mmCIF file of N, CA and C in Angstrom:
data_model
loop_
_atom_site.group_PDB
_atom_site.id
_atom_site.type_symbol
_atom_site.label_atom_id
_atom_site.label_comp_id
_atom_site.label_asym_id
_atom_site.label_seq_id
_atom_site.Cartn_x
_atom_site.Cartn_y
_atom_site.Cartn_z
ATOM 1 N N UNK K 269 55.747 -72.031 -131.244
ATOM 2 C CA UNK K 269 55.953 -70.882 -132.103
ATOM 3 C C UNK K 269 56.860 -71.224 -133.285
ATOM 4 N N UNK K 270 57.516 -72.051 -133.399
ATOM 5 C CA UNK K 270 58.332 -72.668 -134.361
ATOM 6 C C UNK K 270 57.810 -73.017 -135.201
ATOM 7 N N UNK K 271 56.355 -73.353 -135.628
ATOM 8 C CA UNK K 271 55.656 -73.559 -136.924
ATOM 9 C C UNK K 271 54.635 -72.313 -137.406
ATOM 10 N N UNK K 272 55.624 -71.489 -136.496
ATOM 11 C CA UNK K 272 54.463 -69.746 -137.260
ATOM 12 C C UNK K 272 55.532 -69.882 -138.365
ATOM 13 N N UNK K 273 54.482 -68.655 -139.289
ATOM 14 C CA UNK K 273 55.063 -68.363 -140.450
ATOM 15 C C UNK K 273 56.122 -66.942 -140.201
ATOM 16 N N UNK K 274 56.876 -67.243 -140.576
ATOM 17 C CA UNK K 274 57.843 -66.139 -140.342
ATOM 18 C C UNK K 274 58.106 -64.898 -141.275
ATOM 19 N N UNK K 275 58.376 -63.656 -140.948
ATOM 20 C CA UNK K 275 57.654 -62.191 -141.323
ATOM 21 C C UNK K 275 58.920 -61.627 -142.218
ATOM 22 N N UNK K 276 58.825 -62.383 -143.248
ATOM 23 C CA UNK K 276 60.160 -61.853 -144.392
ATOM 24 C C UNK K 276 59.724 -61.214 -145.055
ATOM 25 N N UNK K 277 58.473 -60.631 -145.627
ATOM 26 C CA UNK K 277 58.183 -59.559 -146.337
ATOM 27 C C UNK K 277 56.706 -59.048 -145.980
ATOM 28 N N UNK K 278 57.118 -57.840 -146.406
ATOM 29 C CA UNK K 278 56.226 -56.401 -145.935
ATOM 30 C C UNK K 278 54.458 -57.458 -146.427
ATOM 31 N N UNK K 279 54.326 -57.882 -147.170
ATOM 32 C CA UNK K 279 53.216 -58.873 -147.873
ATOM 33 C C UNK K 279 52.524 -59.717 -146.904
ATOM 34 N N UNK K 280 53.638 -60.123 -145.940
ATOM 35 C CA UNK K 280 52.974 -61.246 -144.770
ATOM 36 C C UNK K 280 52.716 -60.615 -143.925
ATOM 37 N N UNK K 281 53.334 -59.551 -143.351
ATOM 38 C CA UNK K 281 52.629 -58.843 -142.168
ATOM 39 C C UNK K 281 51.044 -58.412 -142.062
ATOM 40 N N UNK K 282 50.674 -58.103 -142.928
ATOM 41 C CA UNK K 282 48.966 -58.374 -142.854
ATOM 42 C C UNK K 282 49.059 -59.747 -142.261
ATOM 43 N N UNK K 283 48.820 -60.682 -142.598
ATOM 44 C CA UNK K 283 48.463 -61.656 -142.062
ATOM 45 C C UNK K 283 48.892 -62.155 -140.686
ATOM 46 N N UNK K 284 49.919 -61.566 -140.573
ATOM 47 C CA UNK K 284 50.481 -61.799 -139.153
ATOM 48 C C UNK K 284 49.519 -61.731 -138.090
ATOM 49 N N UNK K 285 48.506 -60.475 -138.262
ATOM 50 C CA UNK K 285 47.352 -60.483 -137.302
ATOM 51 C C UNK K 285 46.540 -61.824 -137.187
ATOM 52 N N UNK K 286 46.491 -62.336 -138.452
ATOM 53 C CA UNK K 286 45.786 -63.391 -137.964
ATOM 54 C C UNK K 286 46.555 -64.674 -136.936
ATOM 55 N N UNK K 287 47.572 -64.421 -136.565
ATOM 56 C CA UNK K 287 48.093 -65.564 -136.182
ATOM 57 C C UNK K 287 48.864 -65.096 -134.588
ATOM 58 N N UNK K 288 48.449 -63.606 -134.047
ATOM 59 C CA UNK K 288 48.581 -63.098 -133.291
ATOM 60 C C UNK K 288 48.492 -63.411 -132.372
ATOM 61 N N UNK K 289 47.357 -64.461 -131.900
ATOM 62 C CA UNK K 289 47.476 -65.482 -130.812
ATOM 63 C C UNK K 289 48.532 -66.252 -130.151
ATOM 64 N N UNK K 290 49.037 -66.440 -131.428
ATOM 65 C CA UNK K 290 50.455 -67.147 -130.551
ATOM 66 C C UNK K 290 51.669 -66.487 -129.761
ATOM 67 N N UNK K 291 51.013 -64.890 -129.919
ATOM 68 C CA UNK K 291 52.352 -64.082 -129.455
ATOM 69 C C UNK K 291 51.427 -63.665 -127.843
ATOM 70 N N UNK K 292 50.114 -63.164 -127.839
ATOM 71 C CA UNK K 292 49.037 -62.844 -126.474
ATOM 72 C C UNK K 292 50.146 -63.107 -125.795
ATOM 73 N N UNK K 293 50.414 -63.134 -124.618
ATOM 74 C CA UNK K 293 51.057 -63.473 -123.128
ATOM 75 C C UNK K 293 52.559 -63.680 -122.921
ATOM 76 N N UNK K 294 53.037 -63.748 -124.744
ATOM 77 C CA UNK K 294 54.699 -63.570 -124.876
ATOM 78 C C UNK K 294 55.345 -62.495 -124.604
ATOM 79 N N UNK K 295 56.978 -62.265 -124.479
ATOM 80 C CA UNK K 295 57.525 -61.412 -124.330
ATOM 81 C C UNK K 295 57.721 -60.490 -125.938
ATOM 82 N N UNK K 296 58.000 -59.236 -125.998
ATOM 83 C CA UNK K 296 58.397 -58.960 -127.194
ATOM 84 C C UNK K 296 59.906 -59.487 -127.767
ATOM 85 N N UNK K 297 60.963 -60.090 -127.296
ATOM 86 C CA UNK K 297 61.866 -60.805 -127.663
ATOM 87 C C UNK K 297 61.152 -62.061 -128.517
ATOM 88 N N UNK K 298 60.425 -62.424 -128.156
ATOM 89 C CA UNK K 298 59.667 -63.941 -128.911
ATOM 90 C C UNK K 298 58.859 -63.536 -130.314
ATOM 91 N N UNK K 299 58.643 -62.639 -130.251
ATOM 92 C CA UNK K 299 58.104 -61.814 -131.804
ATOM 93 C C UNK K 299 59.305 -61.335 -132.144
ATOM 94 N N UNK K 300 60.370 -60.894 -131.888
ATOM 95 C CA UNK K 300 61.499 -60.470 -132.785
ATOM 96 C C UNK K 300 62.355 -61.427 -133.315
ATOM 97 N N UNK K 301 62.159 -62.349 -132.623
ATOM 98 C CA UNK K 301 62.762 -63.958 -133.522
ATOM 99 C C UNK K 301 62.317 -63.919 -135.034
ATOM 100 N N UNK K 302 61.003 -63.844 -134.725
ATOM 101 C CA UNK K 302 59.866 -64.291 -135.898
ATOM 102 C C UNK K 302 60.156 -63.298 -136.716
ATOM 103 N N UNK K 303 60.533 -62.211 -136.994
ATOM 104 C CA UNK K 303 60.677 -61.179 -138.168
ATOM 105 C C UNK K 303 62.195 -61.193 -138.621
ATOM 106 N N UNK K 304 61.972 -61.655 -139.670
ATOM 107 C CA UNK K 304 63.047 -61.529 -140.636
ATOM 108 C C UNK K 304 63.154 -59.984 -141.802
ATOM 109 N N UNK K 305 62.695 -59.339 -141.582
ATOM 110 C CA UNK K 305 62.436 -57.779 -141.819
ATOM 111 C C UNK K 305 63.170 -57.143 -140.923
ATOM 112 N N UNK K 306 64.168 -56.488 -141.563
ATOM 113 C CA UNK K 306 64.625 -55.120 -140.920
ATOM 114 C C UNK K 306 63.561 -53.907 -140.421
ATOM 115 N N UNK K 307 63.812 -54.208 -138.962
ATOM 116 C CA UNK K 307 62.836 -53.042 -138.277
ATOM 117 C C UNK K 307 63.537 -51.306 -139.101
ATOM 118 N N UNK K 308 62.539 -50.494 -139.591
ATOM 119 C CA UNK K 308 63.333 -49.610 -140.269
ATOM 120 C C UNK K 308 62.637 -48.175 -139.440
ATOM 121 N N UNK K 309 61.900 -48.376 -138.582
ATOM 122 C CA UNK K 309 61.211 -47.431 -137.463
ATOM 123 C C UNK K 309 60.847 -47.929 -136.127
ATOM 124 N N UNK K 310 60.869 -47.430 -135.269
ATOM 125 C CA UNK K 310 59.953 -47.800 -133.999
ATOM 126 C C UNK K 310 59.484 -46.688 -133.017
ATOM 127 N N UNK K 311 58.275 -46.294 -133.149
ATOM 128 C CA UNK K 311 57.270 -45.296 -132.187
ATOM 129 C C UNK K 311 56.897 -46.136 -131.136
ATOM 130 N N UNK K 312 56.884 -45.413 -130.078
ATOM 131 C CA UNK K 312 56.170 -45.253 -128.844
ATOM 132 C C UNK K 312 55.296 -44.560 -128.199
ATOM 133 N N UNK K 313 54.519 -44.833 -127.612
ATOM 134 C CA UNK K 313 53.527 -44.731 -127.552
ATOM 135 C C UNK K 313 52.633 -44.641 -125.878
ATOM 136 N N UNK K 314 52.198 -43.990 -125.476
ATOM 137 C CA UNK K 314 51.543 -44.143 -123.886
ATOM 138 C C UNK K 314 52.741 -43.573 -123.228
ATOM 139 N N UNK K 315 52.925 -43.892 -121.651
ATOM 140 C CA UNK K 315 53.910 -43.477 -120.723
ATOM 141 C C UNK K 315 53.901 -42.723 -120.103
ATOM 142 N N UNK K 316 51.951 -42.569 -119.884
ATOM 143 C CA UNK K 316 51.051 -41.712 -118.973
ATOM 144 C C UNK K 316 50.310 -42.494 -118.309
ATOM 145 N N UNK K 317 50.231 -42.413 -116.944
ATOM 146 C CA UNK K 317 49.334 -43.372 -116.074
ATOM 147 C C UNK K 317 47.276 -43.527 -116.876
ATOM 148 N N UNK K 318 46.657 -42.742 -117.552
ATOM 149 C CA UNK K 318 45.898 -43.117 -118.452
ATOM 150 C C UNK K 318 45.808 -43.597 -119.605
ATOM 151 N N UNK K 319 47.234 -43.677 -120.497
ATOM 152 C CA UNK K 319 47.383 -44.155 -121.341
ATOM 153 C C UNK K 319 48.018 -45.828 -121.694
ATOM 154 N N UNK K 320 46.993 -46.283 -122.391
ATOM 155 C CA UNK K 320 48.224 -47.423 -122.857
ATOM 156 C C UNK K 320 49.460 -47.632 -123.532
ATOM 157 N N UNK K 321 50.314 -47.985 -122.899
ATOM 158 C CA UNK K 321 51.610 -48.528 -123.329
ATOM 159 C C UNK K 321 52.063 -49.453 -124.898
ATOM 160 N N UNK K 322 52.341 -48.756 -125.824
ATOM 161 C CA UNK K 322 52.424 -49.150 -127.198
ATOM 162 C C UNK K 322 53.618 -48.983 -128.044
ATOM 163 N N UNK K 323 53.804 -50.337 -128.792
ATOM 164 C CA UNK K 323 55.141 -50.051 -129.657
ATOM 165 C C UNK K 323 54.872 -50.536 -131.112
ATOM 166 N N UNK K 324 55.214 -49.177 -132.039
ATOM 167 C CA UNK K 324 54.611 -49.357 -133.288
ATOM 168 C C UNK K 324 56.053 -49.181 -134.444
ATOM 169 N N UNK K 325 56.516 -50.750 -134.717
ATOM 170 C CA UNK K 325 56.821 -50.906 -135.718
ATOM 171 C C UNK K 325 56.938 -50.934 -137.130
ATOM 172 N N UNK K 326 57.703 -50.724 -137.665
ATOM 173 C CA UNK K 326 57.483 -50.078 -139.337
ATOM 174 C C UNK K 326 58.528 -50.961 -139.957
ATOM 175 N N UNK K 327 58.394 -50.997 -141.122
ATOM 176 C CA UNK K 327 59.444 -52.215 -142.232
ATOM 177 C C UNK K 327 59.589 -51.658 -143.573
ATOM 178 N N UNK K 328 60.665 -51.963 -143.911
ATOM 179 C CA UNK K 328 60.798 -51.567 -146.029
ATOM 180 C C UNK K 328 61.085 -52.631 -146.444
ATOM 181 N N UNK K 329 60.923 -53.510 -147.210
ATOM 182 C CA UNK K 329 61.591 -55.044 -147.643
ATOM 183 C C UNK K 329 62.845 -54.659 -148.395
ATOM 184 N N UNK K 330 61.992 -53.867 -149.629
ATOM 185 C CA UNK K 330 62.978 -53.591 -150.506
ATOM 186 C C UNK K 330 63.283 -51.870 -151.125
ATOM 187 N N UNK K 331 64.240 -51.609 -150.652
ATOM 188 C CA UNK K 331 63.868 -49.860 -151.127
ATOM 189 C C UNK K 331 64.220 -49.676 -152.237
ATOM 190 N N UNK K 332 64.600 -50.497 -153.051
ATOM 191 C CA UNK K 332 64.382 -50.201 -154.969
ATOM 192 C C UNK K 332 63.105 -50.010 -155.406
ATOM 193 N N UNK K 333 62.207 -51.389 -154.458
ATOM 194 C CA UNK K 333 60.776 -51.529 -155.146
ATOM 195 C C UNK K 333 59.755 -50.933 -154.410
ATOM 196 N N UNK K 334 60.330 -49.884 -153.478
ATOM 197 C CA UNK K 334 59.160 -49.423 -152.790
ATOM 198 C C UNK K 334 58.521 -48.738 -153.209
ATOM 199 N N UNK K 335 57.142 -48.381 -153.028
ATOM 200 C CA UNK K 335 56.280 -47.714 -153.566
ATOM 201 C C UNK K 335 56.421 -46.110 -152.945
ATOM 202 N N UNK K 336 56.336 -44.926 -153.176
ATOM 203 C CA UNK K 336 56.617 -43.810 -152.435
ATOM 204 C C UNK K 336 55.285 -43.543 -152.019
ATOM 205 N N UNK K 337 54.016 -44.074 -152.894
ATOM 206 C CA UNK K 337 52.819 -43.810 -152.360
ATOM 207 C C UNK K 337 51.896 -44.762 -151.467
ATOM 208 N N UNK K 338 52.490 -45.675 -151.275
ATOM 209 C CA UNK K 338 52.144 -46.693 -150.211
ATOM 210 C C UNK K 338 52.275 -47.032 -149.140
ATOM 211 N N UNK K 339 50.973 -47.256 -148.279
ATOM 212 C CA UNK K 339 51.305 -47.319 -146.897
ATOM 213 C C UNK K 339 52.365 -48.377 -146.297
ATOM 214 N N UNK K 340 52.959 -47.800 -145.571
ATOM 215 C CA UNK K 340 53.821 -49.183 -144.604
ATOM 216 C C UNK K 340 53.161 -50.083 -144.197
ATOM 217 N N UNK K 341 54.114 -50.837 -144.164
ATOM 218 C CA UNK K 341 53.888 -51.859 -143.050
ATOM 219 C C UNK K 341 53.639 -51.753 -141.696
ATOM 220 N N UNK K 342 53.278 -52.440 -140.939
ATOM 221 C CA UNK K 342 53.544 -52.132 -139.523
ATOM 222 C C UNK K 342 53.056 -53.176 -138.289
ATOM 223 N N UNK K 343 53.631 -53.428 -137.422
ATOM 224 C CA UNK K 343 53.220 -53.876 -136.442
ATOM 225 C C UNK K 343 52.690 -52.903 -135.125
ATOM 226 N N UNK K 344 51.551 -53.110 -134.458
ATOM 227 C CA UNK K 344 51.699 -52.224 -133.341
ATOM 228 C C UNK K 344 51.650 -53.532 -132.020
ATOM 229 N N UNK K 345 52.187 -53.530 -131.016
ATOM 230 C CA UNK K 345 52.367 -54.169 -129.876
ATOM 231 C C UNK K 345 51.752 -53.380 -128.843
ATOM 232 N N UNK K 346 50.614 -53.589 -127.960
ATOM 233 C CA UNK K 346 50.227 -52.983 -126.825
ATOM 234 C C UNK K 346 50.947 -54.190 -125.816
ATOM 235 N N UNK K 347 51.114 -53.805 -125.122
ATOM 236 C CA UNK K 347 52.625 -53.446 -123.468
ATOM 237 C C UNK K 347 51.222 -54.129 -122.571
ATOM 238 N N UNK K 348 51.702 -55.302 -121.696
ATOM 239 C CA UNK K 348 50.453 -55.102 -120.475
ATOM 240 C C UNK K 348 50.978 -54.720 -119.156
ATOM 241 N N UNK K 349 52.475 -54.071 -119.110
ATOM 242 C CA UNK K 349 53.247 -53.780 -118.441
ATOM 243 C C UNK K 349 52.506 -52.201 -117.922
ATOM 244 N N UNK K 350 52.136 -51.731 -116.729
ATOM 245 C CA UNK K 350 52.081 -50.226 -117.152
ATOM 246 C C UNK K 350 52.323 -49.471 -115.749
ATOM 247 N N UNK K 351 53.035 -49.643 -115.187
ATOM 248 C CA UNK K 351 53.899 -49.402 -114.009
ATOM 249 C C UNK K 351 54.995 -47.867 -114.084
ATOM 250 N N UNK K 352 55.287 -47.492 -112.946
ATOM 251 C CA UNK K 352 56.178 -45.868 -113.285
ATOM 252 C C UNK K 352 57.636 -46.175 -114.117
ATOM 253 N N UNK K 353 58.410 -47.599 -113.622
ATOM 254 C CA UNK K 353 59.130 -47.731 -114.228
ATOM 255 C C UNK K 353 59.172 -48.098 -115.863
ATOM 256 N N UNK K 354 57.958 -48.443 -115.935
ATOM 257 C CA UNK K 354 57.711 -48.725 -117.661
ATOM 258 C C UNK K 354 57.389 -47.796 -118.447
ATOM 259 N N UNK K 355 56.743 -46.963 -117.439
ATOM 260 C CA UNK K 355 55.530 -45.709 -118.112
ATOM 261 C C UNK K 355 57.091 -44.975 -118.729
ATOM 262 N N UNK K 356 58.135 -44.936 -117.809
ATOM 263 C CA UNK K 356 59.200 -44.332 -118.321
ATOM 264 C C UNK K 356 60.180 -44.523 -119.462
ATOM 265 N N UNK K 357 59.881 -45.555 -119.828
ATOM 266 C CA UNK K 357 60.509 -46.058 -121.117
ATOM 267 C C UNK K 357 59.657 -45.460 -122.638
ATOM 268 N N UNK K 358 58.598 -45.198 -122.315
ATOM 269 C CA UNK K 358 57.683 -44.999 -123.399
ATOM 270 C C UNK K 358 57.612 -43.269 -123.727
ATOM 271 N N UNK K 359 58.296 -42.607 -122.147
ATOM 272 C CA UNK K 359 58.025 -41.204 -122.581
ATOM 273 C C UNK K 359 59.200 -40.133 -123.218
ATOM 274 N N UNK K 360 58.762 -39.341 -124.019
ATOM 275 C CA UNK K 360 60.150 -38.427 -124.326
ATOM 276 C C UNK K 360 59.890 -37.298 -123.686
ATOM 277 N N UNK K 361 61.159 -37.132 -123.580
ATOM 278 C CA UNK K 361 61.750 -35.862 -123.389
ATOM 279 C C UNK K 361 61.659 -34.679 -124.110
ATOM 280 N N UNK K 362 61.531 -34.505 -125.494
ATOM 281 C CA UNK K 362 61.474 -33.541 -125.697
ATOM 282 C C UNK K 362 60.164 -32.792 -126.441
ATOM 283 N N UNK K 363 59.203 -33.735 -126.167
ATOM 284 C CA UNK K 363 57.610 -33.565 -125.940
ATOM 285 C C UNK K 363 57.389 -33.864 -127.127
ATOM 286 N N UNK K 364 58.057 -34.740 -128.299
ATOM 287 C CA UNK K 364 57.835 -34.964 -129.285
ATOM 288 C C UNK K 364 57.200 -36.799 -129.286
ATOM 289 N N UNK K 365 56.955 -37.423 -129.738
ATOM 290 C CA UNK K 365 56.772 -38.485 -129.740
ATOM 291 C C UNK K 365 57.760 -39.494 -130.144
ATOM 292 N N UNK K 366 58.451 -40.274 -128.943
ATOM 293 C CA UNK K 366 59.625 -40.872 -128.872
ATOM 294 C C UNK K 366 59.852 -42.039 -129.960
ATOM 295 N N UNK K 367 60.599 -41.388 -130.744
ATOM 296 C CA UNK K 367 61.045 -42.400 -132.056
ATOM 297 C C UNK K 367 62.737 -43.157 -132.154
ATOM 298 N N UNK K 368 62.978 -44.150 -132.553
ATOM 299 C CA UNK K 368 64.468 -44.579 -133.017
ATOM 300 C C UNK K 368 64.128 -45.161 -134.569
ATOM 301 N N UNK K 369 65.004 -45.002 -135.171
ATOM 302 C CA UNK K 369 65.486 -44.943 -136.582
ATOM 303 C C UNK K 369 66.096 -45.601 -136.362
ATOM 304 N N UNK K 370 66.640 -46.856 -137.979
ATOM 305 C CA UNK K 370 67.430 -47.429 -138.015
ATOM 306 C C UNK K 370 68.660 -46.990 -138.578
ATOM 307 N N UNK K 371 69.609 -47.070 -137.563
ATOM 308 C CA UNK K 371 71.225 -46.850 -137.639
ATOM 309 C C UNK K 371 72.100 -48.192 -137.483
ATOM 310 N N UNK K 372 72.658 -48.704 -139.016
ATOM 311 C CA UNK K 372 72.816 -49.461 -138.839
ATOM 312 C C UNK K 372 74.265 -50.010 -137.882
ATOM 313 N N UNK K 373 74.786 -48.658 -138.091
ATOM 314 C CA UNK K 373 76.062 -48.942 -136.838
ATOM 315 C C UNK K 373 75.733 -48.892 -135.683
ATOM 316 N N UNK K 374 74.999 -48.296 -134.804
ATOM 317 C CA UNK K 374 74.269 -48.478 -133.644
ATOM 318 C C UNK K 374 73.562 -49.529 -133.589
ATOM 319 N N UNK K 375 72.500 -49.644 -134.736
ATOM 320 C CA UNK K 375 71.255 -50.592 -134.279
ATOM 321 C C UNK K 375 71.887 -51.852 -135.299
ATOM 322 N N UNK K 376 72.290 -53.255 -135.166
ATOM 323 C CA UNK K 376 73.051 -53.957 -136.110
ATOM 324 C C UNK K 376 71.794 -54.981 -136.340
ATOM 325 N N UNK K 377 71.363 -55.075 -135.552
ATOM 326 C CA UNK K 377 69.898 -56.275 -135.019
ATOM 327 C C UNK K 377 68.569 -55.537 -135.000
ATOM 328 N N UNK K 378 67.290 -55.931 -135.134
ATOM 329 C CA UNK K 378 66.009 -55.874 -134.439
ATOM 330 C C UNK K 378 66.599 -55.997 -132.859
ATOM 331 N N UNK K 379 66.917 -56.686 -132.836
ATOM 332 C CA UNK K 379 66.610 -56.668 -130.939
ATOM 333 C C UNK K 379 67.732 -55.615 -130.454
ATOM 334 N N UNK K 380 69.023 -55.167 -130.982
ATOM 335 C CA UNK K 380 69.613 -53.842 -130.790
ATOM 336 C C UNK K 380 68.415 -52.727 -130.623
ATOM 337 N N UNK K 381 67.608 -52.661 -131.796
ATOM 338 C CA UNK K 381 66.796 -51.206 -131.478
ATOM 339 C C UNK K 381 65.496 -51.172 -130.324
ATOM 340 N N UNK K 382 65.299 -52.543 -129.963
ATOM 341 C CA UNK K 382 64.337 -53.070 -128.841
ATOM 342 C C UNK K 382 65.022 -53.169 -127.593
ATOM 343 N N UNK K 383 66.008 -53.356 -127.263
ATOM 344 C CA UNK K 383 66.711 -53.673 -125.835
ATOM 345 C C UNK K 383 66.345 -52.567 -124.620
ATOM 346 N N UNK K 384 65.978 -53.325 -123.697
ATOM 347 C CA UNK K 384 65.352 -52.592 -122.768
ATOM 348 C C UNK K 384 63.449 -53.036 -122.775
ATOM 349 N N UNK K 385 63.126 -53.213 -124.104
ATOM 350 C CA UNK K 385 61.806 -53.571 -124.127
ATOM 351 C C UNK K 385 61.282 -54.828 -124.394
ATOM 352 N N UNK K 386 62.560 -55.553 -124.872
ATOM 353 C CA UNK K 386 62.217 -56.765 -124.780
ATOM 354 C C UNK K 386 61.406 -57.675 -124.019
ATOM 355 N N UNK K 387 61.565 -57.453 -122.732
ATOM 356 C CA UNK K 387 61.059 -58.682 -121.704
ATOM 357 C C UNK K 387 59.599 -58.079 -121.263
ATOM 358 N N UNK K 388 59.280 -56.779 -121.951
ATOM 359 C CA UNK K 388 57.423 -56.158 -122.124
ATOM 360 C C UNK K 388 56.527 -57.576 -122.256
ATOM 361 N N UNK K 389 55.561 -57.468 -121.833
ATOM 362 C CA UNK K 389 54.344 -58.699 -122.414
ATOM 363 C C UNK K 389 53.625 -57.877 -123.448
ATOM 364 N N UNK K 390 53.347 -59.068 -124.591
ATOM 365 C CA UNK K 390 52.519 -58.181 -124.970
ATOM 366 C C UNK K 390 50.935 -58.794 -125.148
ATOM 367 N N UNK K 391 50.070 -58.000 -124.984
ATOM 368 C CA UNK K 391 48.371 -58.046 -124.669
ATOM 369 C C UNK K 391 48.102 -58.188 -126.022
ATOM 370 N N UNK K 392 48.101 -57.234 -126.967
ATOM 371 C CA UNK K 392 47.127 -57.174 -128.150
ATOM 372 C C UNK K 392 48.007 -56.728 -128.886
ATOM 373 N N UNK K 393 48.048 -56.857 -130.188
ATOM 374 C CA UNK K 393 48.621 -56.965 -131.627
ATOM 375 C C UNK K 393 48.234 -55.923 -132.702
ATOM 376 N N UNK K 394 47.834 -55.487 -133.874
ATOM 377 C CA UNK K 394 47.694 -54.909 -134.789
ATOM 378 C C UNK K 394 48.619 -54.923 -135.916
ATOM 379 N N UNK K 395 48.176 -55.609 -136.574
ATOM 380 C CA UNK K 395 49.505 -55.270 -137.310
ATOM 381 C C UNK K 395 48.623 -55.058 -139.333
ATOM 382 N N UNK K 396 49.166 -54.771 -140.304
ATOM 383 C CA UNK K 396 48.998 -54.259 -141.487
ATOM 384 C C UNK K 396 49.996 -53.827 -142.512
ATOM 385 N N UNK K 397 49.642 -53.897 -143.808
ATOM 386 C CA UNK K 397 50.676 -53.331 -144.788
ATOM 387 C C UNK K 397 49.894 -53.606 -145.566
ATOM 388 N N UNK K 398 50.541 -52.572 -146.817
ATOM 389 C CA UNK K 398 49.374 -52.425 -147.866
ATOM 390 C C UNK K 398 49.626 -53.401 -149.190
ATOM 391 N N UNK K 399 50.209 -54.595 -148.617
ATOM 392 C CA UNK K 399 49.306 -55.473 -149.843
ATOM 393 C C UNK K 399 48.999 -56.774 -148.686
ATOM 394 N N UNK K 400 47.654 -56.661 -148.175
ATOM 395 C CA UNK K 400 46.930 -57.994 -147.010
ATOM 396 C C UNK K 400 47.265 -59.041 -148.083
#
C-alpha cells in the first residue's frame, strides 16, 4: 500500500476508486493513512439486521476555492462486519441519520472522528468528486 497514490485533494478521490483494490479485505485504519484530506463529514449508514453497514465520507480541500455549487467529494466504505455489536455502532438514536462533523478540538485527526470503526473490514468502496 505504500506505492498507492495518496488522497491530498478533493481531484484524486475520483480516482481513488480505481485503485480500490488495494483497500478490499483491509481495515478502515489502513485507508485513513492514505488520506491526507481533512475528513470534514462522516454518515452512517445500515445498523439494521437487513441492511448493509456503510460509512460515507466527505472532504473540502480548500474552503476559499470551493465551489458552493459543486458536488463533494466523497468516499463511501461498505463494513463486511454486520453483527449486533456492529449493527450498533451504525445506529442513531435520535432516528435521524447518524452524523459527526468536524470539530477540530474534539476531532484533531481523521482517525479521532473514526475511532471505534477503525478495525471494520472493508468489502466495497465508492468513492467520487466532482472534478474525476
Amino acid at each position: 500500500m505504500n506505492a498507492q497514490e495518496k488522497v491530498s485533494s478533493k481531484q484524486t478521490i475520483g480516482r481513488f476508486e480505481a485503485k480500490k483494490n488495494n483497500y478490499i479485505g483491509k481495515k478502515v485504519k489502513d485507508l485513513l493513512k492514505d488520506l491526507k484530506l481533512d475528513i470534514q463529514l462522516v454518515s452512517f449508514g445500515g445498523g439494521a439486521p437487513e441492511a448493509n453497514n456503510f460509512i460515507t465520507i466527505r472532504f473540502i480541500d480548500d474552503i476559499r476555492n470551493s465551489d458552493k455549487n459543486a458536488k463533494s467529494a466523497k468516499i463511501t466504505l461498505f463494513i463486511k462486519e454486520h453483527d449486533r455489536a456492529t449493527n450498533k455502532l451504525f445506529q442513531s438514536t435520535s432516528g435521524l441519520k447518524k452524523r459527526i462533523k468536524r470539530d477540530s478540538v474534539r476531532y484533531k485527526t481523521n482517525e479521532d472522528m473514526l475511532k471505534g470503526y477503525e478495525n471494520l473490514t472493508i468489502v466495497e468502496i465508492y468513492a467520487n468528486s466532482d472534478k474525476n
